[in-house]
Coordinates of N, CA and C in Angstrom, one line a residue:
I1 N 39.2 161.5 160.1 CA 40.6 162.0 160.2 C 41.4 161.0 161.1
Q2 N 42.6 161.1 161.0 CA 43.5 160.1 161.8 C 43.6 160.4 163.3
R3 N 43.4 161.7 163.6 CA 43.5 162.1 165.1 C 42.2 162.9 165.4
P4 N 41.0 162.2 165.5 CA 39.8 162.9 165.9 C 40.0 163.4 167.4
G5 N 39.3 164.5 167.7 CA 39.4 165.0 169.0 C 38.7 166.3 169.1
N6 N 38.9 166.9 170.3 CA 38.4 168.3 170.5 C 39.6 169.2 170.4
Y7 N 39.5 170.1 169.5 CA 40.6 171.1 169.3 C 40.1 172.5 169.5
E8 N 40.8 173.3 170.3 CA 40.4 174.7 170.4 C 41.4 175.5 169.6
V9 N 40.9 176.3 168.7 CA 41.7 177.1 167.8 C 41.2 178.5 167.9
T10 N 42.1 179.4 167.5 CA 41.7 180.8 167.4 C 40.8 181.1 166.2
M11 N 40.0 182.1 166.3 CA 39.2 182.6 165.2 C 40.1 182.9 164.0
G12 N 39.7 182.5 162.8 CA 40.6 182.7 161.7 C 41.6 181.6 161.4
F13 N 41.6 180.6 162.2 CA 42.5 179.4 162.0 C 42.1 178.8 160.6
P14 N 43.1 178.4 159.8 CA 42.7 177.8 158.5 C 42.1 176.4 158.8
L15 N 41.0 176.1 158.1 CA 40.3 174.8 158.2 C 41.3 173.7 157.8
K16 N 42.0 174.0 156.7 CA 42.9 172.9 156.2 C 44.0 172.5 157.3
D17 N 44.4 173.5 158.1 CA 45.4 173.2 159.2 C 44.7 172.3 160.3
L18 N 43.4 172.6 160.5 CA 42.7 171.8 161.5 C 42.6 170.3 161.0
V19 N 42.2 170.2 159.7 CA 42.1 168.8 159.2 C 43.4 168.1 159.0
Y20 N 44.4 168.8 158.4 CA 45.6 168.1 158.0 C 46.7 168.0 159.1
E21 N 46.8 169.1 159.8 CA 47.9 169.2 160.8 C 47.4 168.7 162.2
L22 N 46.4 169.3 162.8 CA 45.9 168.9 164.1 C 45.3 167.5 164.0
G23 N 44.4 167.3 163.0 CA 43.7 166.1 162.8 C 44.4 165.0 162.1
G24 N 45.6 165.3 161.6 CA 46.4 164.2 160.9 C 45.9 163.9 159.5
G25 N 44.9 164.6 159.0 CA 44.4 164.3 157.6 C 43.6 163.1 157.5
V26 N 43.2 162.7 156.3 CA 42.4 161.5 156.1 C 43.3 160.3 156.2
R27 N 42.7 159.1 156.1 CA 43.4 157.9 156.2 C 44.5 157.8 155.1
P28 N 45.6 157.1 155.3 CA 46.6 156.9 154.2 C 46.0 156.3 153.0
G29 N 46.4 156.9 151.8 CA 45.9 156.5 150.5 C 44.5 157.1 150.1
R30 N 43.9 157.9 151.0 CA 42.7 158.5 150.7 C 42.9 160.0 150.5
T31 N 41.9 160.7 149.9 CA 42.0 162.1 149.7 C 40.8 162.8 150.3
L32 N 40.9 164.0 150.7 CA 39.8 164.7 151.3 C 38.7 165.0 150.2
K33 N 37.5 164.7 150.4 CA 36.4 164.9 149.5 C 35.6 166.1 149.8
A34 N 35.2 166.2 151.1 CA 34.3 167.3 151.5 C 34.4 167.5 153.0
C35 N 33.8 168.6 153.5 CA 33.9 168.9 154.9 C 32.7 169.7 155.3
I36 N 32.2 169.5 156.5 CA 31.2 170.3 157.1 C 31.8 171.0 158.3
P37 N 32.1 172.3 158.2 CA 32.8 173.0 159.3 C 32.1 173.3 160.5
G38 N 30.7 173.3 160.5 CA 30.0 173.8 161.7 C 29.0 172.9 162.2
G39 N 29.2 171.6 162.1 CA 28.2 170.7 162.6 C 27.3 170.3 161.4
S40 N 26.4 169.4 161.6 CA 25.6 168.8 160.5 C 24.6 169.8 159.9
S41 N 24.4 170.9 160.5 CA 23.3 171.8 160.1 C 23.8 172.9 159.1
V42 N 25.0 172.9 158.6 CA 25.5 173.9 157.8 C 25.9 173.4 156.4
P43 N 25.9 174.2 155.4 CA 26.3 173.8 154.0 C 27.7 173.1 154.0
I44 N 27.7 172.1 153.1 CA 28.9 171.3 152.9 C 29.9 172.0 152.0
L45 N 31.2 171.8 152.3 CA 32.3 172.4 151.5 C 33.0 171.3 150.7
T46 N 33.4 171.7 149.5 CA 34.2 170.8 148.7 C 35.7 170.8 149.2
R47 N 36.5 169.9 148.7 CA 37.9 169.9 149.1 C 38.6 171.3 148.9
D48 N 38.4 171.8 147.7 CA 39.0 173.1 147.4 C 38.5 174.2 148.4
E49 N 37.2 174.2 148.7 CA 36.7 175.2 149.6 C 37.3 175.0 151.0
T50 N 37.4 173.7 151.4 CA 37.9 173.4 152.7 C 39.3 173.9 152.9
E51 N 40.1 173.7 151.8 CA 41.5 174.0 151.9 C 41.8 175.5 151.8
S52 N 40.8 176.3 151.6 CA 41.0 177.8 151.5 C 40.0 178.5 152.5
C53 N 39.4 177.8 153.4 CA 38.5 178.4 154.3 C 39.1 178.7 155.7
L54 N 38.8 179.9 156.1 CA 39.3 180.3 157.5 C 38.1 180.1 158.5
L55 N 38.5 179.6 159.6 CA 37.4 179.4 160.6 C 37.1 180.6 161.4
D56 N 36.4 181.5 160.8 CA 35.7 182.6 161.5 C 34.4 182.9 160.7
Y57 N 33.6 183.8 161.2 CA 32.3 184.0 160.6 C 32.5 184.4 159.2
E58 N 33.3 185.4 158.9 CA 33.5 185.9 157.6 C 34.1 184.9 156.6
G59 N 35.1 184.1 157.1 CA 35.7 183.1 156.3 C 34.8 182.0 155.8
C60 N 33.9 181.6 156.7 CA 32.9 180.6 156.4 C 31.9 181.1 155.5
V61 N 31.4 182.3 155.7 CA 30.4 182.9 154.9 C 30.9 183.1 153.5
E62 N 32.2 183.5 153.4 CA 32.8 183.7 152.0 C 32.8 182.4 151.2
K63 N 32.8 181.2 151.9 CA 32.8 179.9 151.2 C 31.4 179.3 151.1
G64 N 30.4 180.1 151.6 CA 29.0 179.6 151.5 C 28.6 178.7 152.6
T65 N 29.2 178.8 153.7 CA 28.8 177.9 154.8 C 28.8 178.8 156.1
M66 N 28.7 178.1 157.3 CA 28.7 178.8 158.5 C 29.5 178.1 159.5
L67 N 29.9 178.9 160.6 CA 30.7 178.3 161.7 C 29.9 177.4 162.5
G68 N 28.6 177.7 162.7 CA 27.7 176.8 163.4 C 28.2 176.4 164.8
S69 N 28.1 175.1 165.1 CA 28.5 174.6 166.4 C 30.0 174.4 166.4
G70 N 30.7 174.4 165.3 CA 32.1 174.2 165.3 C 32.5 172.7 165.2
G71 N 31.5 171.9 165.1 CA 31.7 170.4 165.0 C 32.1 170.1 163.6
V72 N 33.3 169.8 163.3 CA 33.8 169.6 162.0 C 33.6 168.1 161.6
I73 N 33.0 167.9 160.4 CA 32.8 166.6 159.9 C 33.6 166.5 158.6
V74 N 34.4 165.5 158.5 CA 35.3 165.3 157.3 C 35.0 164.0 156.6
F75 N 34.9 164.2 155.2 CA 34.6 163.0 154.4 C 35.8 162.8 153.5
D76 N 36.2 161.5 153.4 CA 37.3 161.2 152.4 C 36.6 160.8 151.1
D77 N 37.5 160.4 150.1 CA 37.0 160.1 148.8 C 36.2 158.8 148.7
T78 N 36.0 158.1 149.8 CA 35.2 156.9 149.8 C 33.8 157.2 150.2
A79 N 33.5 158.4 150.6 CA 32.2 158.8 151.1 C 31.2 158.9 150.0
D80 N 30.0 158.3 150.2 CA 28.9 158.4 149.3 C 28.1 159.6 149.8
M81 N 28.2 160.7 149.1 CA 27.6 161.9 149.6 C 26.0 161.9 149.6
V82 N 25.4 161.1 148.7 CA 24.0 161.0 148.8 C 23.6 160.2 150.0
Y83 N 24.3 159.2 150.3 CA 24.0 158.4 151.6 C 24.2 159.2 152.8
E84 N 25.3 160.0 152.8 CA 25.7 160.8 154.0 C 24.6 161.9 154.2
I85 N 24.2 162.5 153.2 CA 23.1 163.5 153.3 C 21.8 162.9 153.7
M86 N 21.5 161.7 153.2 CA 20.3 161.0 153.7 C 20.4 160.7 155.2
R87 N 21.5 160.4 155.7 CA 21.7 160.1 157.1 C 21.4 161.4 157.9
L88 N 21.9 162.5 157.4 CA 21.6 163.8 158.1 C 20.1 164.1 158.1
A89 N 19.5 163.9 156.9 CA 18.1 164.2 156.8 C 17.3 163.2 157.7
R90 N 17.7 162.0 157.8 CA 17.0 161.0 158.7 C 17.1 161.5 160.1
F91 N 18.3 162.0 160.6 CA 18.4 162.5 161.9 C 17.4 163.7 162.2
Y92 N 17.4 164.6 161.2 CA 16.5 165.8 161.4 C 15.0 165.4 161.4
A93 N 14.6 164.4 160.5 CA 13.3 164.0 160.5 C 12.9 163.3 161.8
H94 N 13.8 162.6 162.4 CA 13.6 161.9 163.7 C 13.5 162.9 164.8
E95 N 14.3 164.0 164.8 CA 14.3 165.0 165.8 C 13.2 166.0 165.8
S96 N 12.5 166.1 164.7 CA 11.4 167.1 164.5 C 10.4 166.9 165.6
C97 N 10.0 168.0 166.3 CA 9.0 167.9 167.3 C 7.6 167.8 166.7
S98 N 7.5 168.0 165.4 CA 6.3 168.0 164.6 C 5.3 169.1 164.8
Q99 N 5.8 170.2 165.5 CA 4.9 171.3 165.7 C 4.6 172.1 164.4
C100 N 5.7 172.2 163.6 CA 5.6 173.0 162.3 C 5.4 172.1 161.2
T101 N 4.4 172.3 160.3 CA 4.1 171.5 159.2 C 5.3 171.4 158.2
Q102 N 5.9 172.5 158.0 CA 7.1 172.5 157.0 C 8.2 171.6 157.5
C103 N 8.4 171.6 158.8 CA 9.5 170.7 159.3 C 9.0 169.3 159.4
R104 N 7.9 169.0 160.0 CA 7.4 167.7 160.2 C 7.3 167.0 158.8
E105 N 6.6 167.6 157.8 CA 6.5 167.0 156.5 C 7.7 167.1 155.7
G106 N 8.3 168.3 155.7 CA 9.5 168.5 154.8 C 10.7 167.6 155.1
T107 N 11.0 167.4 156.4 CA 12.1 166.6 156.8 C 11.8 165.1 156.4
A108 N 10.6 164.7 156.7 CA 10.2 163.3 156.4 C 10.2 163.1 154.9
W109 N 9.7 164.0 154.1 CA 9.7 163.8 152.6 C 11.1 163.8 152.1
T110 N 11.9 164.7 152.6 CA 13.3 164.8 152.2 C 14.0 163.5 152.4
M111 N 13.9 162.9 153.6 CA 14.5 161.6 153.9 C 13.9 160.5 153.0
K112 N 12.6 160.5 152.8 CA 12.1 159.4 151.9 C 12.5 159.5 150.5
I113 N 12.6 160.8 150.0 CA 13.1 161.0 148.6 C 14.5 160.5 148.4
L114 N 15.4 160.8 149.4 CA 16.8 160.4 149.4 C 16.9 158.9 149.5
E115 N 16.1 158.3 150.4 CA 16.1 156.8 150.5 C 15.7 156.2 149.2
R116 N 14.6 156.7 148.6 CA 14.2 156.2 147.3 C 15.3 156.3 146.2
M117 N 16.0 157.4 146.2 CA 17.1 157.6 145.3 C 18.2 156.6 145.5
L118 N 18.5 156.4 146.7 CA 19.6 155.4 147.0 C 19.1 154.0 146.6
A119 N 17.9 153.7 146.7 CA 17.3 152.4 146.3 C 17.2 152.2 144.8
G120 N 17.7 153.3 144.0 CA 17.7 153.2 142.6 C 16.3 153.5 142.0
Q121 N 15.4 154.1 142.7 CA 14.1 154.5 142.2 C 13.9 156.0 142.1
G122 N 15.0 156.7 142.1 CA 14.8 158.2 142.0 C 14.6 158.6 140.6
K123 N 14.1 159.9 140.5 CA 13.9 160.5 139.2 C 14.6 161.8 139.1
M124 N 14.9 162.3 138.0 CA 15.6 163.6 137.8 C 14.8 164.7 138.5
E125 N 13.5 164.6 138.4 CA 12.6 165.6 139.0 C 12.8 165.7 140.5
D126 N 13.3 164.6 141.1 CA 13.5 164.6 142.6 C 14.5 165.6 143.0
L127 N 15.5 165.9 142.2 CA 16.5 166.9 142.6 C 15.8 168.3 142.7
D128 N 15.0 168.7 141.8 CA 14.2 169.9 141.9 C 13.2 169.9 143.1
L129 N 12.6 168.7 143.3 CA 11.7 168.6 144.4 C 12.4 168.8 145.7
L130 N 13.6 168.2 145.8 CA 14.4 168.4 147.1 C 14.8 169.8 147.3
L131 N 15.1 170.5 146.2 CA 15.5 171.9 146.3 C 14.2 172.8 146.7
D132 N 13.1 172.4 146.1 CA 11.9 173.1 146.4 C 11.4 172.9 147.9
L133 N 11.5 171.6 148.3 CA 11.2 171.3 149.7 C 12.1 172.1 150.6
S134 N 13.4 172.1 150.3 CA 14.4 172.9 151.2 C 14.0 174.3 151.2
E135 N 13.6 174.9 150.1 CA 13.3 176.3 150.1 C 12.0 176.6 151.0
N136 N 11.1 175.7 150.9 CA 9.9 175.8 151.7 C 10.1 175.5 153.2
M137 N 11.2 174.9 153.5 CA 11.5 174.6 154.9 C 12.3 175.7 155.6
T138 N 13.1 176.4 154.8 CA 14.0 177.4 155.3 C 13.4 178.7 155.7
G139 N 13.6 179.1 157.0 CA 13.1 180.3 157.5 C 11.6 180.4 157.7
K140 N 10.9 179.3 157.7 CA 9.5 179.3 157.8 C 8.9 178.5 159.0
T141 N 9.8 178.3 160.0 CA 9.4 177.5 161.2 C 9.8 178.2 162.5
I142 N 9.2 177.7 163.6 CA 9.5 178.3 164.9 C 11.0 178.2 165.2
C143 N 11.6 177.1 165.0 CA 13.0 176.9 165.3 C 13.7 176.7 163.9
V144 N 15.0 176.4 164.0 CA 15.8 176.2 162.7 C 16.1 174.8 162.4
L145 N 15.3 173.8 163.0 CA 15.6 172.4 162.7 C 15.4 172.1 161.2
S146 N 14.3 172.6 160.6 CA 14.1 172.3 159.2 C 15.1 173.0 158.3
D147 N 15.6 174.2 158.7 CA 16.7 174.9 158.0 C 17.9 174.0 158.1
S148 N 18.1 173.4 159.2 CA 19.3 172.5 159.4 C 19.3 171.3 158.5
C149 N 18.1 170.8 158.2 CA 18.0 169.7 157.3 C 18.3 170.1 155.9
A150 N 17.7 171.3 155.5 CA 17.8 171.8 154.2 C 19.3 172.2 153.8
A151 N 20.0 172.8 154.7 CA 21.4 173.3 154.3 C 22.3 172.2 153.7
P152 N 22.5 171.0 154.3 CA 23.3 170.1 153.6 C 22.7 169.5 152.3
V153 N 21.4 169.4 152.3 CA 20.7 168.9 151.1 C 21.0 169.8 149.9
V154 N 20.8 171.1 150.1 CA 20.9 172.1 149.0 C 22.4 172.1 148.6
S155 N 23.3 172.2 149.5 CA 24.7 172.3 149.2 C 25.2 171.0 148.6
G156 N 24.7 169.9 149.1 CA 25.1 168.6 148.5 C 24.7 168.4 147.1
I157 N 23.4 168.9 146.7 CA 23.0 168.8 145.3 C 23.8 169.7 144.5
K158 N 24.1 170.9 144.9 CA 24.8 171.9 144.1 C 26.3 171.4 143.9
K159 N 26.9 170.8 144.9 CA 28.3 170.5 144.8 C 28.6 169.0 144.4
F160 N 27.6 168.1 144.6 CA 27.9 166.7 144.3 C 26.7 166.2 143.5
R161 N 26.2 167.0 142.6 CA 25.0 166.6 141.8 C 25.3 165.3 141.0
G162 N 26.5 165.2 140.5 CA 26.8 164.0 139.7 C 26.5 162.7 140.5
E163 N 26.8 162.7 141.8 CA 26.5 161.5 142.6 C 25.0 161.2 142.7
F164 N 24.2 162.2 142.8 CA 22.7 162.0 142.8 C 22.3 161.5 141.5
E165 N 22.8 162.1 140.4 CA 22.4 161.7 139.1 C 22.9 160.2 138.8
D166 N 24.0 159.8 139.3 CA 24.5 158.4 139.1 C 23.4 157.4 139.7
Y167 N 22.8 157.7 140.8 CA 21.8 156.8 141.4 C 20.6 156.9 140.5
I168 N 20.2 158.0 140.0 CA 19.0 158.2 139.3 C 19.1 157.5 137.9
T169 N 20.3 157.6 137.3 CA 20.4 157.0 135.9 C 20.9 155.5 136.0
G170 N 21.2 155.0 137.2 CA 21.6 153.6 137.3 C 23.1 153.4 137.1
R171 N 23.9 154.5 137.0 CA 25.3 154.4 136.9 C 25.9 153.9 138.2
R172 N 25.2 154.1 139.3 CA 25.6 153.6 140.6 C 24.6 152.6 141.1
R173 N 25.1 151.5 141.7 CA 24.2 150.5 142.2 C 23.4 150.9 143.4
P174 N 22.2 150.5 143.5 CA 21.4 150.9 144.6 C 22.0 150.4 145.9
V175 N 21.7 151.1 147.0 CA 22.2 150.9 148.3 C 21.0 150.5 149.2
M176 N 21.2 149.4 150.0 CA 20.2 149.1 151.0 C 20.2 150.1 152.1
V177 N 19.1 150.7 152.4 CA 19.0 151.6 153.5 C 18.2 151.0 154.6
A178 N 18.8 150.8 155.8 CA 18.0 150.2 156.9 C 17.5 151.2 157.8

């Protein structure tokens, strides 16, 4: 956004007003693509969902996400959602304390599958594998770190599946992941 910062708003404040009015919207010539309203650990919203979401518990749940930490992440139309989701998975894989198998293995496998996909070596079955991994990571560990990795992966595949398929089918050029 054009005016990033810390904004304190009342419960029920429209997310679109936070993004467009307080935050100044996305860069000139760009359009809003997606938004994560509660930090990196909650499901991603599309532009339409962002523009009709109220920032309270019920409003976020209605759109299929959560208020979480309240750290809003905004993506414009230049964002590669597969790459951005891989970055989130990489963070969670790195942060895993490795105590729980589902988290230790699940976050690492999720990151590796997404990296392979970005490298142009993904398979259609990888999408189901990512969803299955996410299901096996959610609600099955001591803390919610593996759930936090799974939420953006699942919502990303559901809402931006075409971008994943573009890498798998070769319609999108591979990306070097360092």
